[in-house]
Amino acid sequence: MKEAKETISFIRDYYERSDFIPLHEPKFRGNERKYVVDTIDSTFVSSVGAYVDKFEDMMASITTAKKAVAVVNGTAGIQVALRLAGVESGDEVITQALTFVATANAVKYNGAEPVFLDVDYETMGLSHTALKSFLEEHCEVRNDKCFNKISGKKISACLPMHTFGFPVKIDKIIHICEEWNIPVVEDAAESLGSYYKGKHTGVFGQLGVFSFNGNKIVTSGGGGAIVTNDEFIGKKAKYLTTTAKISHPYEYIHDELGYNFRMPNLNAALACGQLEALTGFIEEKRELATKYESFFDELGIKFRKEPENSTANYWLMCVELQNKKEREEFLKYTNQEGVMTRPIWRLMYKLEMYKDCFRDHQKNAEFLEDRIVNITSSVK
Ligand SMILES: *Cc1c(COP(=O)(O)O)cnc(C)c1O
């Protein structure tokens, strides 16, 4: 396959590497080592420490959120964010089927059911038109709450995801959700450093959640952050994720079912070093995106660019192939040759756990599932 062959040489030239090239690998070239060693020297490696506080301050400042709370990973962060938005057992949560499984799992952990709506072709995130149609066709507002008339269940949150760091049309989604009294929680796990209409993703909704897993744009080894502009919710997020303990100098009293979802100081130290490097990483990725764009243009392959009104972090870059067969060939050839590529996720309702969940027509999601392939996106 000529296209795959040329892509491999382009990637090998860019990275100046002849060995196996992973899709996305972390880079530590700033203060990461210094900060991590510092936690060991101080003995503060666990659940409290100066780096946890510093990380939370940095996240609040980067996103302009009033409050950021460090958590053990992004999945746990979404789980708690949904609970804070009011999701209870037996409810329904609107989200997209074209996402990483953690989005849907976080809904299920709260005893709620995901409702899968189609994505926008351009952003690859939740479609505001699909959202509007679903609500108008199937839902009603009673006692200030939104109910699904068919299942009889309360729709207690909407959880859009910013796919690969490309922002969804979040203002439109929020506008619709406001009309229907549905709180919005943003799965911003992939969109640290991505802006929509000049504002950082994750702070449009009531809550937003970021991930610092090893494959994300920056990493803490494993970790996450919940952000919110609601100070009460922010305090409650900290309290719930740190075992719901009443503040006291020595007594251990917990007055609610909390979680041990803390991010250890050791990980927060790594995250602080990485956050310092974020702007540089994004510049480098955006330069690579420009190079990819002209390269794929010439090859006749569609390189996916940031949507209108947004500045994307280009966390994982991707191309759109002609059809499923071409996608298969491209994947097979590149992976065989040691340049890792990966198809976009299997749609959630095709997974065993979610096969009985409600879904709409999924026109764009099905189209994208057959064609989108992620390509090497690490910084050099
Ligand atoms: C990575 C990711 C998560 C989960 O984050 P973890 O830190 O790995 O738990 C959630 N949602 C999406 C879309 C992700 O890409």
CSV table of C-alpha atoms and ligand atoms in Angstrom, one decimal:
chain,number,residue,atom,x,y,z
A,1,MET,CA,0.0,0.0,0.0
A,2,LYS,CA,1.7,3.1,-1.3
A,3,GLU,CA,0.0,5.5,1.1
A,4,ALA,CA,1.0,3.5,4.2
A,5,LYS,CA,4.5,3.1,2.9
A,6,GLU,CA,5.0,6.8,2.4
A,7,THR,CA,3.4,7.6,5.8
A,8,ILE,CA,5.9,5.3,7.4
A,9,SER,CA,8.9,7.1,5.8
A,10,PHE,CA,7.4,10.5,6.7
A,11,ILE,CA,7.1,9.5,10.3
A,12,ARG,CA,10.5,7.8,10.5
A,13,ASP,CA,12.1,10.9,9.0
A,14,TYR,CA,10.4,13.3,11.3
A,15,TYR,CA,11.3,11.3,14.5
A,16,GLU,CA,14.7,10.3,13.1
A,17,ARG,CA,14.0,6.7,14.3
A,18,SER,CA,14.3,3.3,12.7
A,19,ASP,CA,13.1,1.3,15.8
A,20,PHE,CA,9.5,0.7,16.8
A,21,ILE,CA,7.6,4.0,17.1
A,22,PRO,CA,4.7,4.0,19.6
A,23,LEU,CA,1.5,6.1,19.0
A,24,HIS,CA,2.2,8.5,21.9
A,25,GLU,CA,4.9,8.4,24.5
A,26,PRO,CA,5.6,10.7,27.4
A,27,LYS,CA,8.6,13.1,27.4
A,28,PHE,CA,10.4,14.3,30.6
A,29,ARG,CA,12.9,17.0,29.8
A,30,GLY,CA,12.2,19.7,32.4
A,31,ASN,CA,11.9,19.7,36.2
A,32,GLU,CA,10.1,16.3,36.5
A,33,ARG,CA,13.1,14.4,37.9
A,34,LYS,CA,13.9,17.2,40.4
A,35,TYR,CA,10.3,17.4,41.7
A,36,VAL,CA,9.9,13.6,42.0
A,37,VAL,CA,13.2,13.2,43.9
A,38,ASP,CA,12.1,16.1,46.1
A,39,THR,CA,9.0,14.1,47.3
A,40,ILE,CA,11.3,11.2,48.2
A,41,ASP,CA,13.7,13.4,50.1
A,42,SER,CA,10.9,15.0,52.0
A,43,THR,CA,9.2,11.6,52.7
A,44,PHE,CA,5.9,13.2,51.4
A,45,VAL,CA,5.2,10.6,48.7
A,46,SER,CA,1.6,9.8,49.5
A,47,SER,CA,-1.8,11.4,49.8
A,48,VAL,CA,-0.8,14.8,51.1
A,49,GLY,CA,2.0,17.2,50.1
A,50,ALA,CA,3.0,20.5,48.6
A,51,TYR,CA,2.9,19.2,45.0
A,52,VAL,CA,-0.7,18.2,45.3
A,53,ASP,CA,-1.6,21.7,46.3
A,54,LYS,CA,0.7,23.2,43.6
A,55,PHE,CA,-0.8,20.9,41.0
A,56,GLU,CA,-4.3,22.0,41.9
A,57,ASP,CA,-3.2,25.7,41.7
A,58,MET,CA,-1.6,25.1,38.3
A,59,MET,CA,-4.7,23.4,36.9
A,60,ALA,CA,-7.0,26.1,38.2
A,61,SER,CA,-4.8,28.7,36.6
A,62,ILE,CA,-4.3,26.9,33.3
A,63,THR,CA,-8.1,26.3,32.9
A,64,THR,CA,-9.2,29.4,34.7
A,65,ALA,CA,-11.4,27.3,36.9
A,66,LYS,CA,-12.2,28.5,40.4
A,67,LYS,CA,-11.2,25.2,41.9
A,68,ALA,CA,-9.3,22.2,40.7
A,69,VAL,CA,-9.1,18.9,42.6
A,70,ALA,CA,-6.4,16.3,42.0
A,71,VAL,CA,-7.6,12.7,41.8
A,72,VAL,CA,-6.2,9.3,41.2
A,73,ASN,CA,-7.2,9.0,37.6
A,74,GLY,CA,-9.6,10.5,35.0
A,75,THR,CA,-12.1,7.7,35.2
A,76,ALA,CA,-12.6,8.2,39.0
A,77,GLY,CA,-12.8,11.9,38.4
A,78,ILE,CA,-15.7,11.5,36.0
A,79,GLN,CA,-17.4,9.1,38.3
A,80,VAL,CA,-17.3,11.7,41.2
A,81,ALA,CA,-18.1,14.6,38.9
A,82,LEU,CA,-21.3,12.9,37.8
A,83,ARG,CA,-22.3,12.2,41.4
A,84,LEU,CA,-21.7,15.9,42.2
A,85,ALA,CA,-23.8,16.9,39.2
A,86,GLY,CA,-26.6,14.9,40.8
A,87,VAL,CA,-26.5,11.6,39.1
A,88,GLU,CA,-28.1,8.8,41.2
A,89,SER,CA,-28.6,5.1,40.7
A,90,GLY,CA,-31.4,4.5,38.2
A,91,ASP,CA,-30.9,7.7,36.3
A,92,GLU,CA,-29.8,8.1,32.7
A,93,VAL,CA,-26.8,10.1,31.4
A,94,ILE,CA,-26.5,11.4,27.8
A,95,THR,CA,-23.2,10.8,26.2
A,96,GLN,CA,-21.6,9.7,22.9
A,97,ALA,CA,-20.9,6.1,21.7
A,98,LEU,CA,-17.8,7.2,20.0
A,99,THR,CA,-15.5,7.5,23.0
A,100,PHE,CA,-13.1,5.7,25.2
A,101,VAL,CA,-14.8,3.1,27.5
A,102,ALA,CA,-14.1,5.1,30.6
A,103,THR,CA,-16.7,7.7,29.7
A,104,ALA,CA,-19.5,5.1,29.8
A,105,ASN,CA,-18.0,3.1,32.7
A,106,ALA,CA,-18.0,6.2,34.9
A,107,VAL,CA,-21.8,6.5,34.3
A,108,LYS,CA,-22.3,2.8,35.2
A,109,TYR,CA,-20.2,3.1,38.4
A,110,ASN,CA,-22.9,5.5,39.6
A,111,GLY,CA,-25.6,2.9,38.9
A,112,ALA,CA,-26.9,5.0,35.9
A,113,GLU,CA,-27.4,4.1,32.3
A,114,PRO,CA,-25.7,5.8,29.4
A,115,VAL,CA,-27.8,7.0,26.5
A,116,PHE,CA,-25.7,7.1,23.3
A,117,LEU,CA,-26.3,9.9,20.9
A,118,ASP,CA,-24.5,10.6,17.6
A,119,VAL,CA,-21.4,12.7,17.2
A,120,ASP,CA,-20.8,15.7,15.0
A,121,TYR,CA,-18.9,14.8,11.9
A,122,GLU,CA,-16.6,17.8,12.2
A,123,THR,CA,-15.7,17.7,15.9
A,124,MET,CA,-16.2,13.9,16.5
A,125,GLY,CA,-17.8,14.8,19.8
A,126,LEU,CA,-21.4,14.9,20.9
A,127,SER,CA,-23.7,16.4,18.3
A,128,HIS,CA,-25.9,19.3,19.5
A,129,THR,CA,-28.4,18.5,16.8
A,130,ALA,CA,-28.7,14.9,17.8
A,131,LEU,CA,-29.1,16.1,21.4
A,132,LYS,CA,-31.9,18.5,20.5
A,133,SER,CA,-33.8,15.8,18.5
A,134,PHE,CA,-33.5,13.3,21.2
A,135,LEU,CA,-34.7,15.6,23.9
A,136,GLU,CA,-37.6,16.9,21.7
A,137,GLU,CA,-38.7,13.4,20.7
A,138,HIS,CA,-38.3,11.5,23.9
A,139,CYS,CA,-38.1,13.8,26.9
A,140,GLU,CA,-40.2,16.1,29.1
A,141,VAL,CA,-39.4,18.4,32.0
A,142,ARG,CA,-41.4,17.7,35.2
A,143,ASN,CA,-40.7,19.4,38.6
A,144,ASP,CA,-37.7,21.1,37.1
A,145,LYS,CA,-36.2,17.7,36.1
A,146,CYS,CA,-35.8,16.1,32.7
A,147,PHE,CA,-37.4,12.7,32.2
A,148,ASN,CA,-37.1,10.2,29.4
A,149,LYS,CA,-40.8,9.5,28.5
A,150,ILE,CA,-40.1,6.0,27.2
A,151,SER,CA,-38.0,4.6,30.0
A,152,GLY,CA,-39.5,6.9,32.7
A,153,LYS,CA,-36.0,7.6,34.0
A,154,LYS,CA,-34.6,10.9,35.0
A,155,ILE,CA,-31.9,12.3,32.8
A,156,SER,CA,-29.5,13.8,35.3
A,157,ALA,CA,-26.5,14.8,33.3
A,158,CYS,CA,-25.0,15.2,29.8
A,159,LEU,CA,-21.4,14.1,29.3
A,160,PRO,CA,-19.8,15.3,26.1
A,161,MET,CA,-16.3,14.3,25.3
A,162,HIS,CA,-13.7,16.4,23.5
A,163,THR,CA,-12.4,13.7,21.1
A,164,PHE,CA,-8.6,13.6,20.7
A,165,GLY,CA,-8.5,17.2,22.0
A,166,PHE,CA,-10.8,18.6,19.3
A,167,PRO,CA,-13.4,20.7,21.3
A,168,VAL,CA,-17.1,19.9,20.8
A,169,LYS,CA,-19.5,22.7,20.2
A,170,ILE,CA,-19.9,23.0,23.9
A,171,ASP,CA,-21.7,26.4,24.0
A,172,LYS,CA,-24.5,24.9,21.8
A,173,ILE,CA,-24.7,21.8,24.0
A,174,ILE,CA,-24.9,23.8,27.2
A,175,HIS,CA,-27.5,26.1,25.7
A,176,ILE,CA,-29.8,23.1,24.9
A,177,CYS,CA,-29.1,21.4,28.3
A,178,GLU,CA,-30.0,24.6,30.1
A,179,GLU,CA,-33.4,24.6,28.4
A,180,TRP,CA,-33.9,21.0,29.6
A,181,ASN,CA,-32.5,21.5,33.1
A,182,ILE,CA,-29.7,19.0,32.5
A,183,PRO,CA,-26.3,19.7,34.1
A,184,VAL,CA,-23.3,19.3,31.8
A,185,VAL,CA,-20.1,17.4,32.8
A,186,GLU,CA,-17.3,17.6,30.3
A,187,ASP,CA,-15.1,14.6,29.7
A,188,ALA,CA,-12.0,16.7,29.0
A,189,ALA,CA,-9.6,13.8,29.6
A,190,GLU,CA,-8.0,14.4,26.2
A,191,SER,CA,-8.3,18.1,25.9
A,192,LEU,CA,-5.9,19.7,28.3
A,193,GLY,CA,-4.6,22.8,26.4
A,194,SER,CA,-7.6,22.9,24.0
A,195,TYR,CA,-9.7,26.0,23.7
A,196,TYR,CA,-13.1,26.7,22.4
A,197,LYS,CA,-13.8,30.3,21.4
A,198,GLY,CA,-10.8,31.3,23.5
A,199,LYS,CA,-11.9,29.6,26.7
A,200,HIS,CA,-10.3,26.4,28.0
A,201,THR,CA,-12.3,23.2,27.6
A,202,GLY,CA,-13.6,21.7,30.8
A,203,VAL,CA,-14.8,24.9,32.4
A,204,PHE,CA,-18.0,25.4,30.3
A,205,GLY,CA,-20.0,22.8,32.1
A,206,GLN,CA,-20.8,22.5,35.8
A,207,LEU,CA,-17.7,20.3,36.1
A,208,GLY,CA,-14.9,19.1,33.8
A,209,VAL,CA,-12.4,16.3,34.2
A,210,PHE,CA,-8.9,15.8,32.9
A,211,SER,CA,-6.7,12.8,32.7
A,212,PHE,CA,-3.0,12.5,33.4
A,213,ASN,CA,-2.6,8.9,32.3
A,214,GLY,CA,0.7,7.9,30.6
A,215,ASN,CA,-0.6,8.2,27.1
A,216,LYS,CA,-2.2,11.7,27.5
A,217,ILE,CA,-0.6,15.0,26.5
A,218,VAL,CA,1.1,15.3,29.8
A,219,THR,CA,1.2,12.6,32.5
A,220,SER,CA,1.5,12.1,36.3
A,221,GLY,CA,2.0,8.4,35.7
A,222,GLY,CA,-1.6,8.0,36.5
A,223,GLY,CA,-3.9,10.8,37.7
A,224,GLY,CA,-6.8,13.2,37.0
A,225,ALA,CA,-8.2,16.5,37.9
A,226,ILE,CA,-11.8,17.7,38.4
A,227,VAL,CA,-12.4,21.4,37.7
A,228,THR,CA,-15.3,23.6,38.5
A,229,ASN,CA,-16.3,27.3,38.8
A,230,ASP,CA,-18.7,26.5,41.6
A,231,GLU,CA,-16.9,26.8,44.9
A,232,PHE,CA,-19.3,24.7,46.8
A,233,ILE,CA,-19.1,21.9,44.3
A,234,GLY,CA,-15.3,22.3,44.3
A,235,LYS,CA,-15.0,21.9,48.0
A,236,LYS,CA,-17.4,18.9,47.9
A,237,ALA,CA,-15.2,17.3,45.2
A,238,LYS,CA,-12.2,17.5,47.4
A,239,TYR,CA,-14.1,16.2,50.4
A,240,LEU,CA,-15.7,13.2,48.6
A,241,THR,CA,-12.4,12.2,46.9
A,242,THR,CA,-10.5,12.2,50.2
A,243,THR,CA,-12.8,9.8,52.1
A,244,ALA,CA,-15.4,12.4,53.2
A,245,LYS,CA,-13.6,13.2,56.4
A,246,ILE,CA,-14.7,16.0,58.7
A,247,SER,CA,-11.7,18.3,59.3
A,248,HIS,CA,-10.3,17.7,62.8
A,249,PRO,CA,-6.8,17.7,64.2
A,250,TYR,CA,-6.9,14.0,65.3
A,251,GLU,CA,-10.3,12.5,65.1
A,252,TYR,CA,-11.4,10.3,62.2
A,253,ILE,CA,-15.1,11.1,61.5
A,254,HIS,CA,-16.6,10.5,58.1
A,255,ASP,CA,-20.1,11.7,57.5
A,256,GLU,CA,-20.8,10.4,54.0
A,257,LEU,CA,-19.8,7.6,51.7
A,258,GLY,CA,-16.6,9.0,50.3
A,259,TYR,CA,-13.8,7.6,48.1
A,260,ASN,CA,-10.1,7.3,48.4
A,261,PHE,CA,-9.5,8.8,45.0
A,262,ARG,CA,-6.5,11.0,46.0
A,263,MET,CA,-3.5,11.6,43.7
A,264,PRO,CA,-0.3,10.8,45.6
A,265,ASN,CA,2.2,13.7,46.0
A,266,LEU,CA,4.7,11.6,44.1
A,267,ASN,CA,2.5,11.7,41.1
A,268,ALA,CA,1.6,15.3,41.6
A,269,ALA,CA,5.3,16.2,41.5
A,270,LEU,CA,5.6,14.6,38.1
A,271,ALA,CA,2.5,16.3,37.0
A,272,CYS,CA,3.8,19.7,38.1
A,273,GLY,CA,6.9,19.2,36.0
A,274,GLN,CA,4.8,18.2,33.0
A,275,LEU,CA,2.4,21.1,33.3
A,276,GLU,CA,5.3,23.4,33.1
A,277,ALA,CA,6.1,21.8,29.7
A,278,LEU,CA,2.6,21.8,28.4
A,279,THR,CA,2.7,25.0,26.3
A,280,GLY,CA,6.0,23.9,24.6
A,281,PHE,CA,4.5,20.4,23.9
A,282,ILE,CA,1.4,22.0,22.2
A,283,GLU,CA,3.6,24.3,20.0
A,284,GLU,CA,5.6,21.3,18.9
A,285,LYS,CA,2.4,19.2,18.2
A,286,ARG,CA,0.8,22.0,16.2
A,287,GLU,CA,3.9,22.3,14.1
A,288,LEU,CA,3.8,18.5,13.4
A,289,ALA,CA,0.1,18.9,12.6
A,290,THR,CA,0.9,21.5,9.9
A,291,LYS,CA,3.6,19.1,8.5
A,292,TYR,CA,1.2,16.2,8.5
A,293,GLU,CA,-1.5,18.3,6.8
A,294,SER,CA,0.6,19.2,3.8
A,295,PHE,CA,2.1,15.7,3.6
A,296,PHE,CA,-1.4,14.0,3.6
A,297,ASP,CA,-2.8,16.6,1.3
A,298,GLU,CA,-0.3,15.5,-1.4
A,299,LEU,CA,-1.1,11.8,-0.7
A,300,GLY,CA,-4.8,12.5,-1.1
A,301,ILE,CA,-5.6,11.4,2.5
A,302,LYS,CA,-7.7,13.6,4.8
A,303,PHE,CA,-5.8,14.8,7.8
A,304,ARG,CA,-8.3,15.8,10.5
A,305,LYS,CA,-7.8,19.5,11.5
A,306,GLU,CA,-9.1,21.4,14.5
A,307,PRO,CA,-12.8,22.4,14.1
A,308,GLU,CA,-14.0,26.0,13.7
A,309,ASN,CA,-13.8,28.3,16.6
A,310,SER,CA,-11.3,26.2,18.4
A,311,THR,CA,-7.6,25.8,19.2
A,312,ALA,CA,-6.8,22.1,19.7
A,313,ASN,CA,-3.9,20.6,21.6
A,314,TYR,CA,-3.6,17.9,18.8
A,315,TRP,CA,-3.1,15.3,21.5
A,316,LEU,CA,-3.7,12.3,19.2
A,317,MET,CA,-3.7,13.2,15.5
A,318,CYS,CA,-5.7,11.2,13.0
A,319,VAL,CA,-6.5,10.7,9.3
A,320,GLU,CA,-9.7,9.8,7.7
A,321,LEU,CA,-9.4,7.0,5.1
A,322,GLN,CA,-11.8,6.3,2.2
A,323,ASN,CA,-13.5,3.2,3.7
A,324,LYS,CA,-13.1,0.3,6.1
A,325,LYS,CA,-11.0,-1.8,3.7
A,326,GLU,CA,-8.5,1.0,3.2
A,327,ARG,CA,-8.4,1.5,7.0
A,328,GLU,CA,-7.6,-2.2,7.5
A,329,GLU,CA,-4.8,-2.1,5.0
A,330,PHE,CA,-3.3,1.0,6.4
A,331,LEU,CA,-3.4,-0.3,10.0
A,332,LYS,CA,-2.0,-3.7,9.0
A,333,TYR,CA,0.8,-2.4,7.0
A,334,THR,CA,2.0,0.4,9.4
A,335,ASN,CA,1.8,-1.8,12.5
A,336,GLN,CA,3.7,-4.6,10.7
A,337,GLU,CA,6.4,-2.2,9.8
A,338,GLY,CA,6.8,-1.0,13.4
A,339,VAL,CA,5.1,2.3,13.2
A,340,MET,CA,2.1,2.1,15.5
A,341,THR,CA,-1.3,3.3,14.3
A,342,ARG,CA,-4.7,2.6,15.9
A,343,PRO,CA,-8.3,2.7,14.8
A,344,ILE,CA,-10.7,4.9,16.6
A,345,TRP,CA,-12.7,3.2,19.4
A,346,ARG,CA,-15.3,0.5,18.8
A,347,LEU,CA,-18.6,2.2,19.4
A,348,MET,CA,-19.8,1.7,23.0
A,349,TYR,CA,-23.1,-0.1,22.1
A,350,LYS,CA,-21.0,-2.8,20.3
A,351,LEU,CA,-19.4,-3.7,23.6
A,352,GLU,CA,-21.0,-6.4,25.7
A,353,MET,CA,-21.8,-4.2,28.7
A,354,TYR,CA,-23.5,-1.6,26.7
A,355,LYS,CA,-25.3,-3.5,24.0
A,356,ASP,CA,-28.8,-2.9,25.4
A,357,CYS,CA,-28.4,0.8,26.0
A,358,PHE,CA,-30.5,3.3,24.0
A,359,ARG,CA,-28.8,4.7,21.0
A,360,ASP,CA,-30.0,7.0,18.1
A,361,HIS,CA,-29.2,6.5,14.4
A,362,GLN,CA,-25.4,7.0,15.0
A,363,LYS,CA,-24.8,8.1,11.3
A,364,ASN,CA,-21.6,10.0,11.9
A,365,ALA,CA,-20.3,7.7,14.6
A,366,GLU,CA,-20.6,4.7,12.3
A,367,PHE,CA,-19.0,6.6,9.5
A,368,LEU,CA,-16.1,7.7,11.6
A,369,GLU,CA,-15.6,4.3,13.3
A,370,ASP,CA,-14.9,2.8,9.9
A,371,ARG,CA,-12.4,5.4,8.7
A,372,ILE,CA,-10.5,7.2,11.5
A,373,VAL,CA,-7.0,6.1,12.3
A,374,ASN,CA,-4.7,7.6,14.9
A,375,ILE,CA,-1.1,8.3,13.8
A,376,THR,CA,2.1,8.9,15.8
A,377,SER,CA,1.6,12.1,17.8
A,378,SER,CA,4.4,12.3,20.4
A,379,VAL,CA,6.6,15.3,20.8
A,380,LYS,CA,10.1,14.5,19.6
B,1,LIG,C1,-8.1,8.7,29.2
B,1,LIG,C2,-9.5,8.9,29.2
B,1,LIG,C3,-10.3,8.8,30.3
B,1,LIG,C4,-9.8,8.2,31.6
B,1,LIG,O1,-8.7,8.6,32.2
B,1,LIG,P1,-7.8,7.7,33.1
B,1,LIG,O2,-6.9,8.7,33.7
B,1,LIG,O3,-7.1,6.8,32.2
B,1,LIG,O4,-8.7,7.0,34.0
B,1,LIG,C5,-11.6,9.1,30.3
B,1,LIG,N1,-12.2,9.5,29.1
B,1,LIG,C6,-11.5,9.6,28.0
B,1,LIG,C7,-12.2,10.1,26.8
B,1,LIG,C8,-10.1,9.3,28.0
B,1,LIG,O5,-9.4,9.4,26.8
